Amino acid sequence: MSKFAWVTLTTNDNYGLGALVLAHSLKRAGTAHQLAVLVTPTVSEAMRDRLKDVYNVVQEVNVLDSQDAANLALLARPELGVTFTKLHCWRLVQFEKCVFLDADTLVLKNCDELFEREELSAAPDVSWPDCFNSGVFVFTPSVDTFTKITEFAVQNGSFDGGDQGLLNQYFGDWATADIKKHLPFVYNVTAYASYCYLPAFKQFRDKIKILHFAGKLKPWLIQFNSQTKTAATPNEYAHAQDLIQHWWTIFCDNVHQSLTDNMCLCLNI
Ligand code: UDP
Ligand code: MN
């Protein structure tokens, strides 16, 4: 068994759909490594069962039940709750190295070479390239690091209220210290039109390794016609229509049949 793992997070059944498609995209890309997903108690049993079909590890994380000091201190900062949930990835110490992927990412090509990078490696954020985007990052699980980041969070908060602000503050020398920790942009390409340099998107389209549906409009929220098997791609994703379609193709081929009728109904599919 590989000592490396891809890690994602879901706090509800909608992001769970993203996590399922993401896992299948990793398998299609032929990864040699393990898959782990962090889930909160708000994820249904039915969704956890589906996640267990494809993830090696489905790890429940629960802020309130945890007993360590850093957790308890964070309870005084409830606004950091969702941020805190992502930080639990550092506790997956059964793995030597991991790559965190947001549940709204889609792997298009094999990226196993990412495990050769060191903590904390990430790609620049499109809106402020001296910050990294926290949708894709290489990290080394360590309870010590987890404790240090949570303590840092309690003291300093997060400048954007989320995990990206916090992690950029904690790994504050990312922009300047070591260019090897700058992942090429193709490992985290933001698809949404207003974040996207369209001529470059067209030029380098075939080089994209990981697509990131950052922003409000997630693939699972896009209308899908199950008869014609086509997604009603909104203008914001017009340049990436085939990629939206690709997300839905994986959904239809690998995910849909495993969902119960009740889940489909709840999820409006
Ligand atoms: N997430 C989640 N539930 C939420 C919001 C976020 O599980 O209600 C997780 C999920 O893995 C998601 C990540 O946190 O991909 C970051 O949030 P999101 O991708 O929505 O942020 P964006 O990339 O759009 O800034
Ligand atoms: Mn995201």
PDB file of C-alpha atoms and ligand atoms in Angstrom:
ATOM      1  CA  MET A   1       0.000   0.000   0.000  1.00  0.00           C
ATOM      2  CA  SER A   2       1.247   3.447  -0.862  1.00  0.00           C
ATOM      3  CA  LYS A   3       2.266   5.719   2.019  1.00  0.00           C
ATOM      4  CA  PHE A   4       0.965   8.666   0.007  1.00  0.00           C
ATOM      5  CA  ALA A   5      -2.633   9.824  -0.187  1.00  0.00           C
ATOM      6  CA  TRP A   6      -4.877  12.282  -1.935  1.00  0.00           C
ATOM      7  CA  VAL A   7      -7.090  13.943   0.652  1.00  0.00           C
ATOM      8  CA  THR A   8     -10.338  15.841   0.313  1.00  0.00           C
ATOM      9  CA  LEU A   9     -13.100  17.068   2.603  1.00  0.00           C
ATOM     10  CA  THR A  10     -16.861  17.189   2.582  1.00  0.00           C
ATOM     11  CA  THR A  11     -19.228  18.603   5.173  1.00  0.00           C
ATOM     12  CA  ASN A  12     -22.436  17.719   3.310  1.00  0.00           C
ATOM     13  CA  ASP A  13     -23.871  15.424   0.636  1.00  0.00           C
ATOM     14  CA  ASN A  14     -23.555  17.990  -2.165  1.00  0.00           C
ATOM     15  CA  TYR A  15     -19.801  18.382  -1.761  1.00  0.00           C
ATOM     16  CA  GLY A  16     -19.889  14.584  -1.321  1.00  0.00           C
ATOM     17  CA  LEU A  17     -20.896  14.340  -4.986  1.00  0.00           C
ATOM     18  CA  GLY A  18     -17.860  16.426  -5.840  1.00  0.00           C
ATOM     19  CA  ALA A  19     -15.700  14.101  -3.730  1.00  0.00           C
ATOM     20  CA  LEU A  20     -17.083  11.037  -5.548  1.00  0.00           C
ATOM     21  CA  VAL A  21     -16.410  12.464  -9.010  1.00  0.00           C
ATOM     22  CA  LEU A  22     -12.969  13.652  -7.871  1.00  0.00           C
ATOM     23  CA  ALA A  23     -12.070  10.148  -6.635  1.00  0.00           C
ATOM     24  CA  HIS A  24     -13.094   8.589  -9.938  1.00  0.00           C
ATOM     25  CA  SER A  25     -11.134  11.221 -11.840  1.00  0.00           C
ATOM     26  CA  LEU A  26      -8.035  10.251  -9.818  1.00  0.00           C
ATOM     27  CA  LYS A  27      -8.631   6.554 -10.566  1.00  0.00           C
ATOM     28  CA  ARG A  28      -9.145   7.261 -14.270  1.00  0.00           C
ATOM     29  CA  ALA A  29      -5.826   9.143 -14.236  1.00  0.00           C
ATOM     30  CA  GLY A  30      -4.244   5.946 -12.896  1.00  0.00           C
ATOM     31  CA  THR A  31      -2.948   7.166  -9.553  1.00  0.00           C
ATOM     32  CA  ALA A  32      -0.845   4.677  -7.592  1.00  0.00           C
ATOM     33  CA  HIS A  33      -1.727   6.301  -4.287  1.00  0.00           C
ATOM     34  CA  GLN A  34      -4.448   6.049  -1.658  1.00  0.00           C
ATOM     35  CA  LEU A  35      -7.555   8.192  -1.356  1.00  0.00           C
ATOM     36  CA  ALA A  36      -8.814   9.698   1.890  1.00  0.00           C
ATOM     37  CA  VAL A  37     -11.828  11.867   2.604  1.00  0.00           C
ATOM     38  CA  LEU A  38     -12.613  13.807   5.760  1.00  0.00           C
ATOM     39  CA  VAL A  39     -16.332  13.903   6.571  1.00  0.00           C
ATOM     40  CA  THR A  40     -18.242  15.762   9.257  1.00  0.00           C
ATOM     41  CA  PRO A  41     -21.243  14.305  11.124  1.00  0.00           C
ATOM     42  CA  THR A  42     -23.562  16.229   8.760  1.00  0.00           C
ATOM     43  CA  VAL A  43     -22.706  13.851   5.892  1.00  0.00           C
ATOM     44  CA  SER A  44     -25.420  11.168   5.558  1.00  0.00           C
ATOM     45  CA  GLU A  45     -24.745   7.471   6.153  1.00  0.00           C
ATOM     46  CA  ALA A  46     -25.777   6.735   2.569  1.00  0.00           C
ATOM     47  CA  MET A  47     -23.185   9.202   1.238  1.00  0.00           C
ATOM     48  CA  ARG A  48     -20.498   7.768   3.535  1.00  0.00           C
ATOM     49  CA  ASP A  49     -21.245   4.298   2.138  1.00  0.00           C
ATOM     50  CA  ARG A  50     -20.750   5.589  -1.395  1.00  0.00           C
ATOM     51  CA  LEU A  51     -17.533   7.342  -0.375  1.00  0.00           C
ATOM     52  CA  LYS A  52     -16.299   4.075   1.194  1.00  0.00           C
ATOM     53  CA  ASP A  53     -16.746   2.369  -2.196  1.00  0.00           C
ATOM     54  CA  VAL A  54     -13.982   4.487  -3.684  1.00  0.00           C
ATOM     55  CA  TYR A  55     -11.949   6.034  -0.821  1.00  0.00           C
ATOM     56  CA  ASN A  56      -9.484   3.910   1.181  1.00  0.00           C
ATOM     57  CA  VAL A  57     -10.107   6.075   4.241  1.00  0.00           C
ATOM     58  CA  VAL A  58     -13.337   7.856   5.216  1.00  0.00           C
ATOM     59  CA  GLN A  59     -12.380   9.730   8.355  1.00  0.00           C
ATOM     60  CA  GLU A  60     -14.987  11.468  10.469  1.00  0.00           C
ATOM     61  CA  VAL A  61     -13.818  14.727  11.951  1.00  0.00           C
ATOM     62  CA  ASN A  62     -15.793  16.398  14.651  1.00  0.00           C
ATOM     63  CA  VAL A  63     -14.727  19.673  16.196  1.00  0.00           C
ATOM     64  CA  LEU A  64     -16.870  19.278  19.290  1.00  0.00           C
ATOM     65  CA  ASP A  65     -15.888  15.755  20.244  1.00  0.00           C
ATOM     66  CA  SER A  66     -12.188  16.349  20.093  1.00  0.00           C
ATOM     67  CA  GLN A  67     -10.384  16.643  23.377  1.00  0.00           C
ATOM     68  CA  ASP A  68      -7.074  18.321  22.659  1.00  0.00           C
ATOM     69  CA  ALA A  69      -6.234  21.810  23.794  1.00  0.00           C
ATOM     70  CA  ALA A  70      -5.932  23.382  20.367  1.00  0.00           C
ATOM     71  CA  ASN A  71      -9.410  22.179  19.459  1.00  0.00           C
ATOM     72  CA  LEU A  72     -10.924  23.492  22.629  1.00  0.00           C
ATOM     73  CA  ALA A  73      -9.300  26.869  22.135  1.00  0.00           C
ATOM     74  CA  LEU A  74     -10.709  27.052  18.640  1.00  0.00           C
ATOM     75  CA  LEU A  75     -14.206  26.531  19.989  1.00  0.00           C
ATOM     76  CA  ALA A  76     -13.948  30.112  21.189  1.00  0.00           C
ATOM     77  CA  ARG A  77     -13.594  31.137  17.556  1.00  0.00           C
ATOM     78  CA  PRO A  78     -16.668  29.564  15.911  1.00  0.00           C
ATOM     79  CA  GLU A  79     -16.172  31.581  12.706  1.00  0.00           C
ATOM     80  CA  LEU A  80     -13.120  29.459  12.015  1.00  0.00           C
ATOM     81  CA  GLY A  81     -15.170  26.257  12.094  1.00  0.00           C
ATOM     82  CA  VAL A  82     -15.099  25.296   8.408  1.00  0.00           C
ATOM     83  CA  THR A  83     -11.472  26.383   8.134  1.00  0.00           C
ATOM     84  CA  PHE A  84     -10.637  24.221  11.086  1.00  0.00           C
ATOM     85  CA  THR A  85     -12.222  21.210   9.414  1.00  0.00           C
ATOM     86  CA  LYS A  86      -9.747  21.349   6.534  1.00  0.00           C
ATOM     87  CA  LEU A  87      -6.846  21.509   9.000  1.00  0.00           C
ATOM     88  CA  HIS A  88      -7.731  18.017  10.211  1.00  0.00           C
ATOM     89  CA  CYS A  89      -5.930  16.743   7.122  1.00  0.00           C
ATOM     90  CA  TRP A  90      -2.648  17.204   9.060  1.00  0.00           C
ATOM     91  CA  ARG A  91      -3.837  14.492  11.460  1.00  0.00           C
ATOM     92  CA  LEU A  92      -3.738  11.751   8.834  1.00  0.00           C
ATOM     93  CA  VAL A  93      -0.384  10.612  10.193  1.00  0.00           C
ATOM     94  CA  GLN A  94      -0.767   7.089   8.790  1.00  0.00           C
ATOM     95  CA  PHE A  95       0.451   8.697   5.541  1.00  0.00           C
ATOM     96  CA  GLU A  96       3.951  10.055   4.903  1.00  0.00           C
ATOM     97  CA  LYS A  97       2.872  12.725   2.479  1.00  0.00           C
ATOM     98  CA  CYS A  98      -0.450  13.924   1.104  1.00  0.00           C
ATOM     99  CA  VAL A  99      -1.931  16.219  -1.479  1.00  0.00           C
ATOM    100  CA  PHE A 100      -5.082  18.021  -0.423  1.00  0.00           C
ATOM    101  CA  LEU A 101      -7.638  18.600  -3.178  1.00  0.00           C
ATOM    102  CA  ASP A 102     -10.848  20.606  -2.748  1.00  0.00           C
ATOM    103  CA  ALA A 103     -13.953  18.537  -3.490  1.00  0.00           C
ATOM    104  CA  ASP A 104     -14.668  20.913  -6.391  1.00  0.00           C
ATOM    105  CA  THR A 105     -11.516  19.910  -8.261  1.00  0.00           C
ATOM    106  CA  LEU A 106     -11.300  17.478 -11.166  1.00  0.00           C
ATOM    107  CA  VAL A 107      -8.103  15.625 -12.050  1.00  0.00           C
ATOM    108  CA  LEU A 108      -7.557  15.452 -15.810  1.00  0.00           C
ATOM    109  CA  LYS A 109      -4.110  13.841 -15.955  1.00  0.00           C
ATOM    110  CA  ASN A 110      -1.959  11.727 -13.658  1.00  0.00           C
ATOM    111  CA  CYS A 111      -0.322  14.018 -11.081  1.00  0.00           C
ATOM    112  CA  ASP A 112       1.502  11.468  -8.900  1.00  0.00           C
ATOM    113  CA  GLU A 113       4.706  13.488  -9.340  1.00  0.00           C
ATOM    114  CA  LEU A 114       3.221  16.000  -6.870  1.00  0.00           C
ATOM    115  CA  PHE A 115       4.276  13.690  -4.032  1.00  0.00           C
ATOM    116  CA  GLU A 116       7.910  14.507  -4.831  1.00  0.00           C
ATOM    117  CA  ARG A 117       7.253  18.075  -3.642  1.00  0.00           C
ATOM    118  CA  GLU A 118       7.673  19.300  -0.088  1.00  0.00           C
ATOM    119  CA  GLU A 119       5.254  20.961   2.334  1.00  0.00           C
ATOM    120  CA  LEU A 120       3.818  23.460   1.619  1.00  0.00           C
ATOM    121  CA  SER A 121       3.683  23.411  -2.153  1.00  0.00           C
ATOM    122  CA  ALA A 122       0.757  25.038  -3.932  1.00  0.00           C
ATOM    123  CA  ALA A 123      -0.112  27.026  -7.046  1.00  0.00           C
ATOM    124  CA  PRO A 124      -0.609  30.806  -7.074  1.00  0.00           C
ATOM    125  CA  ASP A 125      -4.074  32.206  -6.531  1.00  0.00           C
ATOM    126  CA  VAL A 126      -5.392  33.958  -9.640  1.00  0.00           C
ATOM    127  CA  SER A 127      -6.657  36.995  -7.778  1.00  0.00           C
ATOM    128  CA  TRP A 128      -3.458  37.576  -5.747  1.00  0.00           C
ATOM    129  CA  PRO A 129      -0.596  35.459  -7.094  1.00  0.00           C
ATOM    130  CA  ASP A 130       1.644  36.175  -4.089  1.00  0.00           C
ATOM    131  CA  CYS A 131      -0.833  34.043  -2.166  1.00  0.00           C
ATOM    132  CA  PHE A 132      -1.271  30.380  -2.923  1.00  0.00           C
ATOM    133  CA  ASN A 133      -4.679  28.897  -3.646  1.00  0.00           C
ATOM    134  CA  SER A 134      -5.562  26.409  -0.928  1.00  0.00           C
ATOM    135  CA  GLY A 135      -7.669  24.183  -3.194  1.00  0.00           C
ATOM    136  CA  VAL A 136      -4.607  22.066  -4.069  1.00  0.00           C
ATOM    137  CA  PHE A 137      -1.588  21.730  -1.757  1.00  0.00           C
ATOM    138  CA  VAL A 138       1.125  19.248  -0.829  1.00  0.00           C
ATOM    139  CA  PHE A 139       1.571  18.681   2.899  1.00  0.00           C
ATOM    140  CA  THR A 140       3.190  16.339   5.416  1.00  0.00           C
ATOM    141  CA  PRO A 141       0.775  15.008   8.036  1.00  0.00           C
ATOM    142  CA  SER A 142       1.962  15.795  11.556  1.00  0.00           C
ATOM    143  CA  VAL A 143       0.079  16.262  14.808  1.00  0.00           C
ATOM    144  CA  ASP A 144       2.698  18.812  15.811  1.00  0.00           C
ATOM    145  CA  THR A 145       2.022  20.911  12.686  1.00  0.00           C
ATOM    146  CA  PHE A 146      -1.727  20.551  13.237  1.00  0.00           C
ATOM    147  CA  THR A 147      -1.365  21.886  16.776  1.00  0.00           C
ATOM    148  CA  LYS A 148       0.865  24.757  15.654  1.00  0.00           C
ATOM    149  CA  ILE A 149      -1.517  25.845  12.886  1.00  0.00           C
ATOM    150  CA  THR A 150      -4.573  25.678  15.140  1.00  0.00           C
ATOM    151  CA  GLU A 151      -2.769  27.662  17.848  1.00  0.00           C
ATOM    152  CA  PHE A 152      -1.742  30.175  15.200  1.00  0.00           C
ATOM    153  CA  ALA A 153      -5.388  30.352  14.061  1.00  0.00           C
ATOM    154  CA  VAL A 154      -6.596  31.087  17.578  1.00  0.00           C
ATOM    155  CA  GLN A 155      -4.075  33.890  17.961  1.00  0.00           C
ATOM    156  CA  ASN A 156      -4.159  35.431  14.500  1.00  0.00           C
ATOM    157  CA  GLY A 157      -7.455  34.396  12.932  1.00  0.00           C
ATOM    158  CA  SER A 158      -7.588  34.365   9.156  1.00  0.00           C
ATOM    159  CA  PHE A 159      -7.350  37.486   7.025  1.00  0.00           C
ATOM    160  CA  ASP A 160     -10.043  36.211   4.663  1.00  0.00           C
ATOM    161  CA  GLY A 161     -12.050  34.295   7.256  1.00  0.00           C
ATOM    162  CA  GLY A 162     -11.224  30.992   5.565  1.00  0.00           C
ATOM    163  CA  ASP A 163      -8.508  28.382   5.306  1.00  0.00           C
ATOM    164  CA  GLN A 164      -6.721  30.145   2.458  1.00  0.00           C
ATOM    165  CA  GLY A 165      -6.054  33.288   4.484  1.00  0.00           C
ATOM    166  CA  LEU A 166      -4.941  31.282   7.507  1.00  0.00           C
ATOM    167  CA  LEU A 167      -2.623  28.949   5.586  1.00  0.00           C
ATOM    168  CA  ASN A 168      -1.073  31.842   3.680  1.00  0.00           C
ATOM    169  CA  GLN A 169      -0.368  33.592   6.967  1.00  0.00           C
ATOM    170  CA  TYR A 170       1.059  30.462   8.556  1.00  0.00           C
ATOM    171  CA  PHE A 171       3.180  29.505   5.530  1.00  0.00           C
ATOM    172  CA  GLY A 172       3.949  33.194   5.107  1.00  0.00           C
ATOM    173  CA  ASP A 173       7.221  32.843   3.172  1.00  0.00           C
ATOM    174  CA  TRP A 174       5.677  30.760   0.373  1.00  0.00           C
ATOM    175  CA  ALA A 175       5.825  33.635  -2.139  1.00  0.00           C
ATOM    176  CA  THR A 176       9.557  34.212  -1.783  1.00  0.00           C
ATOM    177  CA  ALA A 177      11.400  31.394  -0.002  1.00  0.00           C
ATOM    178  CA  ASP A 178      11.571  28.464  -2.414  1.00  0.00           C
ATOM    179  CA  ILE A 179      10.404  28.428  -6.019  1.00  0.00           C
ATOM    180  CA  LYS A 180      10.094  24.615  -5.885  1.00  0.00           C
ATOM    181  CA  LYS A 181       7.101  25.136  -3.623  1.00  0.00           C
ATOM    182  CA  HIS A 182       5.329  27.065  -6.384  1.00  0.00           C
ATOM    183  CA  LEU A 183       3.338  24.500  -8.287  1.00  0.00           C
ATOM    184  CA  PRO A 184       2.765  25.307 -11.945  1.00  0.00           C
ATOM    185  CA  PHE A 185      -0.667  26.807 -12.498  1.00  0.00           C
ATOM    186  CA  VAL A 186      -1.757  23.717 -14.507  1.00  0.00           C
ATOM    187  CA  TYR A 187      -2.125  21.923 -11.156  1.00  0.00           C
ATOM    188  CA  ASN A 188      -4.901  24.282 -10.063  1.00  0.00           C
ATOM    189  CA  VAL A 189      -6.615  26.027 -12.955  1.00  0.00           C
ATOM    190  CA  THR A 190      -9.601  28.107 -11.963  1.00  0.00           C
ATOM    191  CA  ALA A 191     -12.269  27.599 -14.592  1.00  0.00           C
ATOM    192  CA  TYR A 192     -14.754  30.377 -13.794  1.00  0.00           C
ATOM    193  CA  ALA A 193     -14.653  32.983 -16.591  1.00  0.00           C
ATOM    194  CA  SER A 194     -14.163  36.073 -14.477  1.00  0.00           C
ATOM    195  CA  TYR A 195     -11.097  34.462 -12.845  1.00  0.00           C
ATOM    196  CA  CYS A 196      -9.805  33.157 -16.133  1.00  0.00           C
ATOM    197  CA  TYR A 197      -7.282  34.467 -18.708  1.00  0.00           C
ATOM    198  CA  LEU A 198      -9.255  33.127 -21.656  1.00  0.00           C
ATOM    199  CA  PRO A 199      -6.605  33.226 -24.456  1.00  0.00           C
ATOM    200  CA  ALA A 200      -4.189  31.369 -22.145  1.00  0.00           C
ATOM    201  CA  PHE A 201      -6.905  28.920 -21.224  1.00  0.00           C
ATOM    202  CA  LYS A 202      -7.361  28.192 -24.927  1.00  0.00           C
ATOM    203  CA  GLN A 203      -3.628  28.030 -25.631  1.00  0.00           C
ATOM    204  CA  PHE A 204      -2.759  25.721 -22.730  1.00  0.00           C
ATOM    205  CA  ARG A 205      -6.051  23.830 -22.483  1.00  0.00           C
ATOM    206  CA  ASP A 206      -4.441  20.443 -23.165  1.00  0.00           C
ATOM    207  CA  LYS A 207      -1.795  20.973 -20.483  1.00  0.00           C
ATOM    208  CA  ILE A 208      -4.304  21.367 -17.632  1.00  0.00           C
ATOM    209  CA  LYS A 209      -3.786  18.674 -15.007  1.00  0.00           C
ATOM    210  CA  ILE A 210      -6.244  19.733 -12.331  1.00  0.00           C
ATOM    211  CA  LEU A 211      -9.265  21.920 -12.902  1.00  0.00           C
ATOM    212  CA  HIS A 212     -10.760  23.797  -9.954  1.00  0.00           C
ATOM    213  CA  PHE A 213     -14.408  24.894  -9.995  1.00  0.00           C
ATOM    214  CA  ALA A 214     -13.718  27.649  -7.446  1.00  0.00           C
ATOM    215  CA  GLY A 215     -16.545  30.077  -6.829  1.00  0.00           C
ATOM    216  CA  LYS A 216     -20.265  29.667  -6.283  1.00  0.00           C
ATOM    217  CA  LEU A 217     -21.170  27.733  -9.413  1.00  0.00           C
ATOM    218  CA  LYS A 218     -20.202  24.124  -8.724  1.00  0.00           C
ATOM    219  CA  PRO A 219     -20.655  21.431 -11.421  1.00  0.00           C
ATOM    220  CA  TRP A 220     -23.279  19.623  -9.343  1.00  0.00           C
ATOM    221  CA  LEU A 221     -25.372  22.816  -9.276  1.00  0.00           C
ATOM    222  CA  ILE A 222     -25.408  23.079 -13.076  1.00  0.00           C
ATOM    223  CA  GLN A 223     -28.566  21.814 -14.722  1.00  0.00           C
ATOM    224  CA  PHE A 224     -28.122  18.418 -16.301  1.00  0.00           C
ATOM    225  CA  ASN A 225     -30.450  16.715 -18.760  1.00  0.00           C
ATOM    226  CA  SER A 226     -30.335  13.020 -17.911  1.00  0.00           C
ATOM    227  CA  GLN A 227     -32.091  12.073 -21.179  1.00  0.00           C
ATOM    228  CA  THR A 228     -29.629  13.760 -23.540  1.00  0.00           C
ATOM    229  CA  LYS A 229     -26.798  13.471 -20.989  1.00  0.00           C
ATOM    230  CA  THR A 230     -25.795  17.081 -21.500  1.00  0.00           C
ATOM    231  CA  ALA A 231     -25.066  19.819 -19.015  1.00  0.00           C
ATOM    232  CA  ALA A 232     -26.630  23.251 -19.520  1.00  0.00           C
ATOM    233  CA  THR A 233     -23.287  25.044 -19.296  1.00  0.00           C
ATOM    234  CA  PRO A 234     -23.755  28.630 -18.095  1.00  0.00           C
ATOM    235  CA  ASN A 235     -21.948  31.552 -19.774  1.00  0.00           C
ATOM    236  CA  GLU A 236     -19.375  31.673 -16.991  1.00  0.00           C
ATOM    237  CA  TYR A 237     -18.135  28.255 -18.116  1.00  0.00           C
ATOM    238  CA  ALA A 238     -18.749  28.574 -21.883  1.00  0.00           C
ATOM    239  CA  HIS A 239     -15.010  28.244 -22.632  1.00  0.00           C
ATOM    240  CA  ALA A 240     -14.847  25.085 -20.508  1.00  0.00           C
ATOM    241  CA  GLN A 241     -18.027  23.392 -21.685  1.00  0.00           C
ATOM    242  CA  ASP A 242     -16.246  20.114 -22.490  1.00  0.00           C
ATOM    243  CA  LEU A 243     -14.782  20.057 -18.985  1.00  0.00           C
ATOM    244  CA  ILE A 244     -18.152  20.587 -17.324  1.00  0.00           C
ATOM    245  CA  GLN A 245     -19.399  17.807 -19.554  1.00  0.00           C
ATOM    246  CA  HIS A 246     -16.438  15.670 -18.454  1.00  0.00           C
ATOM    247  CA  TRP A 247     -17.419  16.106 -14.789  1.00  0.00           C
ATOM    248  CA  TRP A 248     -20.953  14.974 -15.642  1.00  0.00           C
ATOM    249  CA  THR A 249     -19.720  12.054 -17.767  1.00  0.00           C
ATOM    250  CA  ILE A 250     -17.784  10.726 -14.777  1.00  0.00           C
ATOM    251  CA  PHE A 251     -20.859  11.332 -12.650  1.00  0.00           C
ATOM    252  CA  CYS A 252     -23.074   9.343 -15.070  1.00  0.00           C
ATOM    253  CA  ASP A 253     -20.580   6.532 -15.687  1.00  0.00           C
ATOM    254  CA  ASN A 254     -19.236   5.987 -12.183  1.00  0.00           C
ATOM    255  CA  VAL A 255     -21.420   7.666  -9.578  1.00  0.00           C
ATOM    256  CA  HIS A 256     -25.077   7.971 -10.546  1.00  0.00           C
ATOM    257  CA  GLN A 257     -26.022   4.264 -10.528  1.00  0.00           C
ATOM    258  CA  SER A 258     -24.607   3.826  -7.045  1.00  0.00           C
ATOM    259  CA  LEU A 259     -26.786   6.541  -5.513  1.00  0.00           C
ATOM    260  CA  THR A 260     -30.120   5.587  -3.990  1.00  0.00           C
ATOM    261  CA  ASP A 261     -33.327   7.087  -5.482  1.00  0.00           C
ATOM    262  CA  ASN A 262     -33.768   8.975  -2.273  1.00  0.00           C
ATOM    263  CA  MET A 263     -30.309  10.551  -2.551  1.00  0.00           C
ATOM    264  CA  CYS A 264     -30.970  11.587  -6.148  1.00  0.00           C
ATOM    265  CA  LEU A 265     -34.261  13.129  -5.087  1.00  0.00           C
ATOM    266  CA  CYS A 266     -32.627  15.050  -2.223  1.00  0.00           C
ATOM    267  CA  LEU A 267     -29.884  16.231  -4.543  1.00  0.00           C
ATOM    268  CA  ASN A 268     -32.319  17.206  -7.312  1.00  0.00           C
ATOM    269  CA  ILE A 269     -30.751  14.916  -9.920  1.00  0.00           C
TER     270      ILE A 269
HETATM  271  N1  UDP B   1     -16.331  22.476   1.823  1.00  0.00           N
HETATM  272  C1  UDP B   1     -17.294  21.625   2.333  1.00  0.00           C
HETATM  273  N2  UDP B   1     -18.511  22.143   2.652  1.00  0.00           N
HETATM  274  C2  UDP B   1     -18.839  23.443   2.469  1.00  0.00           C
HETATM  275  C3  UDP B   1     -17.871  24.291   1.955  1.00  0.00           C
HETATM  276  C4  UDP B   1     -16.633  23.782   1.630  1.00  0.00           C
HETATM  277  O1  UDP B   1     -17.050  20.432   2.491  1.00  0.00           O
HETATM  278  O2  UDP B   1     -19.983  23.827   2.768  1.00  0.00           O
HETATM  279  C5  UDP B   1     -14.985  21.927   1.514  1.00  0.00           C
HETATM  280  C6  UDP B   1     -14.926  21.275   0.132  1.00  0.00           C
HETATM  281  O3  UDP B   1     -13.888  20.301   0.097  1.00  0.00           O
HETATM  282  C7  UDP B   1     -14.565  22.468  -0.709  1.00  0.00           C
HETATM  283  C8  UDP B   1     -13.540  23.176   0.178  1.00  0.00           C
HETATM  284  O4  UDP B   1     -14.056  22.992   1.502  1.00  0.00           O
HETATM  285  O5  UDP B   1     -14.082  22.108  -1.986  1.00  0.00           O
HETATM  286  C9  UDP B   1     -13.346  24.666  -0.096  1.00  0.00           C
HETATM  287  O6  UDP B   1     -14.575  25.297  -0.379  1.00  0.00           O
HETATM  288  P1  UDP B   1     -14.963  25.753  -1.863  1.00  0.00           P
HETATM  289  O7  UDP B   1     -14.362  24.793  -2.829  1.00  0.00           O
HETATM  290  O8  UDP B   1     -16.460  25.925  -1.919  1.00  0.00           O
HETATM  291  O9  UDP B   1     -14.240  27.150  -1.967  1.00  0.00           O
HETATM  292  P2  UDP B   1     -13.745  27.863  -3.319  1.00  0.00           P
HETATM  293  O10 UDP B   1     -12.745  26.945  -3.950  1.00  0.00           O
HETATM  294  O11 UDP B   1     -14.961  28.069  -4.178  1.00  0.00           O
HETATM  295  O12 UDP B   1     -13.140  29.137  -2.820  1.00  0.00           O
HETATM  296 MN    MN B   2     -12.684  24.934  -4.223  1.00  0.00          MN
END
